[in-house]
Amino acid sequence: MGPDVTGSGGRGMRVVFGSRGEQMKQAEIDTGMLRRRFRVALQRRGHWQRHWQECYEFALPQRQESDAGAGGPGGFGGGGGNVGKKQFDRVFDATAPDAVEQLAASLLGEITPPSGGWFQMVPGEDVAAADKAELAEKLARAGRIVQGHFERSNFAVEIHQAYLDLVTVGTACLRLEEEGPGAPSRFRFCAVPVRQLAFEERVDGTLDAVFRQLNLGSADICEKWPDAKIPDRMTSGPDAEMEKFAVIEAVLPDRSGAGGYDYVVFFASDPVDTTAQDGVIATGRFAVSPYIAFRWLKAPGEIYGRSPVMKALPDIKTANKVVELVLKNASIAVTGIWQADDDGILNPATVRLVPGSIIPKAVGSAGLTPLDAPGRFDVSDVVLADLRERIRRCLLADRLGQVDAPRMSATEVLERAAENSRLLAATYSRLQAELIFPLMRRALHVLARSGDLPDIPIDGTVVCLRHTAPMAQLGRKAEAGQTLDWLGRLASLGPDAMATIDMDKTVRWLAEQFGVPPDLLQPQITPEDLAGIAGIVGAMVQAPEGAAANTNTNINTNTNVYAGEAG
């Protein structure tokens, strides 16, 4: 195994270097250059900050500024300055927050369902036919081991939080760390808030250069990185234990061609104490990056993703304002606005609108009369209904949400699957490339380092990774529906037309498209087996009576063998 940094994020980080040359390389890291790269990435990300804030404010209020501390520039940090405060003060219409939660829950169930079975490792095209069955069995066992670690970890909780960020601001990040030997699972996940991150994009569009800023005290730094060298000025003084420092954690791809990722932790500000070694806290290497960043969609020339909430944000803000005005008009309709003539008798300061009260007025004066409100509730209801419908359509609540119809036919189910496949084709392809495959590579690497599994390279030639979640089966179900429709039309032509179909291959192909377990099908007899049976039958026909009896015994033996295989 190559050198790697394994972080538990709790009691410390275990830094492993492969050779003295690599140690020298880490010692020669230019932290000044890293700080400049971080500031450029932070400046590039600053253009998105206001847009993100509006999206969180109206679509996911509980996440706005809840992870931002006072010490980080541009909203970075982890101090939680607003944790526990009211976040729904400016939200009057809950259509968008409800649709965001529904879409995030639908993505969890359609792409990475907690029940499992959303990935499969199968032999590739370069594997010999004679070895495919044995390799498939070993890969199936490895898949069950990986799935067990996913189920025993906090994956379902953290990936749901990442989906909320993805739907709201278009960019999300998941960190996969290695747990210690005594933990129930080797995996420990963390949905990293996008406000703590700044990315650099490679030429090929890969979003794997990550800067993360944390606000940590000196005790937290020593606990997380036991070998860290902290300047004396940070640990001395009466308030040293309470003071927080901005720490940058950088995971950057190695540009030397050796592969892997450089891992550097340093202070965000330029060091004042020269004994601090340019503010470097820890260094190391990752063979596979622990950060998995993924986007909903990306415009050309942009690094960060765009979300469906951004698309629906004008309607969301308008609906919110309409509901606010409706509530204000309703309060006027309930309490009323009153007017009175200045007749010298009525004193508005002493009037009390309570049952049984007597309000004096002058002779000939109209007294206290209500003022008619000009607002019309019926117009606002029509406008609001149209806005809410567009919001739900933008956030796919009408497509991925729960079906209102109590019963749907098989044709309706296939049509719905085909429509969802067309709508989500681009987004699903991006999530496959940026979430599913990097996540599985990191998971297999962690289990290989811990010794739970051998090193399994997902290269597409020897081992292929298949995404078998319900979302991945939408296109297959659409193809299967077309085939079933063709079979129905063919059956109307008569038995001769049906005789042209290889039913065994057709049934097996349909079972694969619908995700039916192969164990439910009878084992397929190869041409070699059929040739052997034909030879035995021919020998029985041509042999004398005594030999025929022996041949009959052989036939029974072979038949029992095939029957045993079928069982």
mmCIF file of C-alpha atoms in Angstrom, residues 53-206:
data_model
loop_
_atom_site.group_PDB
_atom_site.id
_atom_site.type_symbol
_atom_site.label_atom_id
_atom_site.label_comp_id
_atom_site.label_asym_id
_atom_site.label_seq_id
_atom_site.Cartn_x
_atom_site.Cartn_y
_atom_site.Cartn_z
ATOM 1 C CA GLN A 53 -27.042 33.136 2.057
ATOM 2 C CA GLU A 54 -30.298 33.945 0.243
ATOM 3 C CA CYS A 55 -30.821 30.297 -0.691
ATOM 4 C CA TYR A 56 -30.305 29.158 2.896
ATOM 5 C CA GLU A 57 -32.465 31.982 4.282
ATOM 6 C CA PHE A 58 -35.576 31.125 2.260
ATOM 7 C CA ALA A 59 -35.168 27.382 1.525
ATOM 8 C CA LEU A 60 -33.170 25.909 4.425
ATOM 9 C CA PRO A 61 -33.251 28.450 7.267
ATOM 10 C CA GLN A 62 -31.968 26.065 9.919
ATOM 11 C CA ARG A 63 -28.607 25.851 8.125
ATOM 12 C CA GLN A 64 -27.941 29.566 7.588
ATOM 13 C CA GLU A 65 -24.877 30.812 9.471
ATOM 14 C CA SER A 66 -25.256 27.992 11.977
ATOM 15 C CA ASP A 67 -21.742 26.774 11.228
ATOM 16 C CA ALA A 68 -20.021 30.152 10.921
ATOM 17 C CA GLY A 69 -17.889 31.461 13.713
ATOM 18 C CA ALA A 70 -16.717 34.965 14.385
ATOM 19 C CA GLY A 71 -13.092 34.311 13.670
ATOM 20 C CA GLY A 72 -13.195 33.103 10.083
ATOM 21 C CA PRO A 73 -13.069 35.394 7.089
ATOM 22 C CA GLY A 74 -15.900 35.139 4.616
ATOM 23 C CA GLY A 75 -18.114 33.117 6.879
ATOM 24 C CA PHE A 76 -15.555 30.395 7.578
ATOM 25 C CA GLY A 77 -15.103 28.710 10.874
ATOM 26 C CA GLY A 78 -16.768 26.324 13.232
ATOM 27 C CA GLY A 79 -17.551 28.414 16.253
ATOM 28 C CA GLY A 80 -21.306 28.193 15.823
ATOM 29 C CA GLY A 81 -22.015 31.808 16.762
ATOM 30 C CA ASN A 82 -25.724 31.534 15.872
ATOM 31 C CA VAL A 83 -26.390 27.974 17.008
ATOM 32 C CA GLY A 84 -29.771 27.735 18.724
ATOM 33 C CA LYS A 85 -31.096 31.080 17.497
ATOM 34 C CA LYS A 86 -34.377 31.480 15.651
ATOM 35 C CA GLN A 87 -33.872 30.965 11.920
ATOM 36 C CA PHE A 88 -37.441 31.216 10.571
ATOM 37 C CA ASP A 89 -38.101 34.862 11.429
ATOM 38 C CA ARG A 90 -38.213 35.980 7.782
ATOM 39 C CA VAL A 91 -39.895 32.873 6.349
ATOM 40 C CA PHE A 92 -43.654 33.238 5.847
ATOM 41 C CA ASP A 93 -44.207 30.523 3.233
ATOM 42 C CA ALA A 94 -42.919 26.990 3.934
ATOM 43 C CA THR A 95 -43.345 25.635 0.398
ATOM 44 C CA ALA A 96 -39.632 25.820 -0.441
ATOM 45 C CA PRO A 97 -38.266 24.372 2.851
ATOM 46 C CA ASP A 98 -40.751 21.495 2.609
ATOM 47 C CA ALA A 99 -39.868 20.793 -1.052
ATOM 48 C CA VAL A 100 -36.122 20.917 -0.268
ATOM 49 C CA GLU A 101 -36.475 18.319 2.470
ATOM 50 C CA GLN A 102 -38.612 16.124 0.204
ATOM 51 C CA LEU A 103 -36.062 16.298 -2.627
ATOM 52 C CA ALA A 104 -33.159 15.518 -0.276
ATOM 53 C CA ALA A 105 -35.063 12.541 1.151
ATOM 54 C CA SER A 106 -35.879 11.361 -2.379
ATOM 55 C CA LEU A 107 -32.207 11.546 -3.387
ATOM 56 C CA LEU A 108 -31.292 9.538 -0.301
ATOM 57 C CA GLY A 109 -33.810 6.833 -1.169
ATOM 58 C CA GLU A 110 -33.176 6.845 -4.934
ATOM 59 C CA ILE A 111 -29.349 7.127 -5.082
ATOM 60 C CA THR A 112 -27.964 5.791 -1.772
ATOM 61 C CA PRO A 113 -30.864 4.051 0.017
ATOM 62 C CA PRO A 114 -30.135 3.204 3.684
ATOM 63 C CA SER A 115 -31.447 -0.308 3.095
ATOM 64 C CA GLY A 116 -28.398 -1.020 0.932
ATOM 65 C CA GLY A 117 -28.055 -2.672 -2.428
ATOM 66 C CA TRP A 118 -27.095 0.536 -4.252
ATOM 67 C CA PHE A 119 -23.785 -0.737 -5.659
ATOM 68 C CA GLN A 120 -22.413 -3.947 -7.146
ATOM 69 C CA MET A 121 -18.934 -5.041 -8.189
ATOM 70 C CA VAL A 122 -18.777 -7.369 -11.190
ATOM 71 C CA PRO A 123 -15.955 -8.844 -13.313
ATOM 72 C CA GLY A 124 -14.798 -6.715 -16.222
ATOM 73 C CA GLU A 125 -14.356 -7.529 -19.885
ATOM 74 C CA ASP A 126 -10.674 -8.484 -19.539
ATOM 75 C CA VAL A 127 -11.435 -11.374 -17.183
ATOM 76 C CA ALA A 128 -11.361 -14.804 -18.821
ATOM 77 C CA ALA A 129 -14.704 -16.563 -19.117
ATOM 78 C CA ALA A 130 -13.466 -19.481 -17.025
ATOM 79 C CA ASP A 131 -12.545 -17.133 -14.133
ATOM 80 C CA LYS A 132 -15.605 -14.900 -14.157
ATOM 81 C CA ALA A 133 -17.769 -17.113 -11.957
ATOM 82 C CA GLU A 134 -15.124 -17.413 -9.233
ATOM 83 C CA LEU A 135 -14.293 -13.698 -9.361
ATOM 84 C CA ALA A 136 -17.978 -12.750 -9.281
ATOM 85 C CA GLU A 137 -18.458 -14.791 -6.106
ATOM 86 C CA LYS A 138 -15.475 -13.123 -4.418
ATOM 87 C CA LEU A 139 -16.635 -9.655 -5.480
ATOM 88 C CA ALA A 140 -20.132 -10.383 -4.163
ATOM 89 C CA ARG A 141 -18.635 -11.302 -0.779
ATOM 90 C CA ALA A 142 -16.496 -8.141 -0.815
ATOM 91 C CA GLY A 143 -19.586 -6.101 -1.657
ATOM 92 C CA ARG A 144 -21.411 -7.513 1.354
ATOM 93 C CA ILE A 145 -18.473 -6.568 3.594
ATOM 94 C CA VAL A 146 -18.427 -3.004 2.253
ATOM 95 C CA GLN A 147 -22.204 -2.712 2.598
ATOM 96 C CA GLY A 148 -21.970 -3.899 6.205
ATOM 97 C CA HIS A 149 -19.507 -1.134 7.046
ATOM 98 C CA PHE A 150 -21.778 1.432 5.390
ATOM 99 C CA GLU A 151 -24.788 0.222 7.378
ATOM 100 C CA ARG A 152 -22.935 0.252 10.719
ATOM 101 C CA SER A 153 -21.560 3.758 10.147
ATOM 102 C CA ASN A 154 -23.215 7.183 10.207
ATOM 103 C CA PHE A 155 -23.376 7.262 6.409
ATOM 104 C CA ALA A 156 -27.152 7.644 6.048
ATOM 105 C CA VAL A 157 -27.253 10.562 8.488
ATOM 106 C CA GLU A 158 -24.373 12.513 6.970
ATOM 107 C CA ILE A 159 -25.192 11.900 3.300
ATOM 108 C CA HIS A 160 -28.700 13.256 3.936
ATOM 109 C CA GLN A 161 -27.179 16.459 5.314
ATOM 110 C CA ALA A 162 -24.963 16.649 2.228
ATOM 111 C CA TYR A 163 -28.005 16.226 -0.022
ATOM 112 C CA LEU A 164 -29.663 19.173 1.733
ATOM 113 C CA ASP A 165 -26.646 21.334 0.847
ATOM 114 C CA LEU A 166 -26.645 19.968 -2.695
ATOM 115 C CA VAL A 167 -30.291 20.836 -3.299
ATOM 116 C CA THR A 168 -29.987 24.272 -1.668
ATOM 117 C CA VAL A 169 -26.668 25.707 -2.892
ATOM 118 C CA GLY A 170 -25.664 23.220 -5.610
ATOM 119 C CA THR A 171 -22.364 22.099 -3.994
ATOM 120 C CA ALA A 172 -21.858 19.589 -1.197
ATOM 121 C CA CYS A 173 -18.904 17.799 0.362
ATOM 122 C CA LEU A 174 -18.600 14.542 2.288
ATOM 123 C CA ARG A 175 -15.514 13.501 4.228
ATOM 124 C CA LEU A 176 -14.746 9.814 4.770
ATOM 125 C CA GLU A 177 -12.270 9.070 7.556
ATOM 126 C CA GLU A 178 -10.931 5.785 8.886
ATOM 127 C CA GLU A 179 -12.084 4.700 12.311
ATOM 128 C CA GLY A 180 -9.994 2.765 14.795
ATOM 129 C CA PRO A 181 -10.023 -1.017 15.266
ATOM 130 C CA GLY A 182 -12.577 -0.978 18.103
ATOM 131 C CA ALA A 183 -15.284 0.910 16.215
ATOM 132 C CA PRO A 184 -18.339 -0.893 14.786
ATOM 133 C CA SER A 185 -17.414 0.326 11.309
ATOM 134 C CA ARG A 186 -14.196 1.391 9.647
ATOM 135 C CA PHE A 187 -16.021 4.360 8.141
ATOM 136 C CA ARG A 188 -16.788 7.667 9.776
ATOM 137 C CA PHE A 189 -18.491 10.304 7.651
ATOM 138 C CA CYS A 190 -18.871 14.029 8.053
ATOM 139 C CA ALA A 191 -20.985 16.337 5.883
ATOM 140 C CA VAL A 192 -18.666 19.344 5.712
ATOM 141 C CA PRO A 193 -20.534 22.685 5.493
ATOM 142 C CA VAL A 194 -19.802 24.425 2.237
ATOM 143 C CA ARG A 195 -18.995 27.655 4.094
ATOM 144 C CA GLN A 196 -15.920 26.014 5.589
ATOM 145 C CA LEU A 197 -14.530 25.031 2.184
ATOM 146 C CA ALA A 198 -12.784 26.621 -0.767
ATOM 147 C CA PHE A 199 -12.044 24.563 -3.873
ATOM 148 C CA GLU A 200 -9.658 24.585 -6.791
ATOM 149 C CA GLU A 201 -10.703 22.844 -9.980
ATOM 150 C CA ARG A 202 -8.323 20.852 -12.161
ATOM 151 C CA VAL A 203 -8.064 21.258 -15.897
ATOM 152 C CA ASP A 204 -10.195 18.136 -16.380
ATOM 153 C CA GLY A 205 -12.943 19.565 -14.135
ATOM 154 C CA THR A 206 -12.185 17.422 -11.082
#
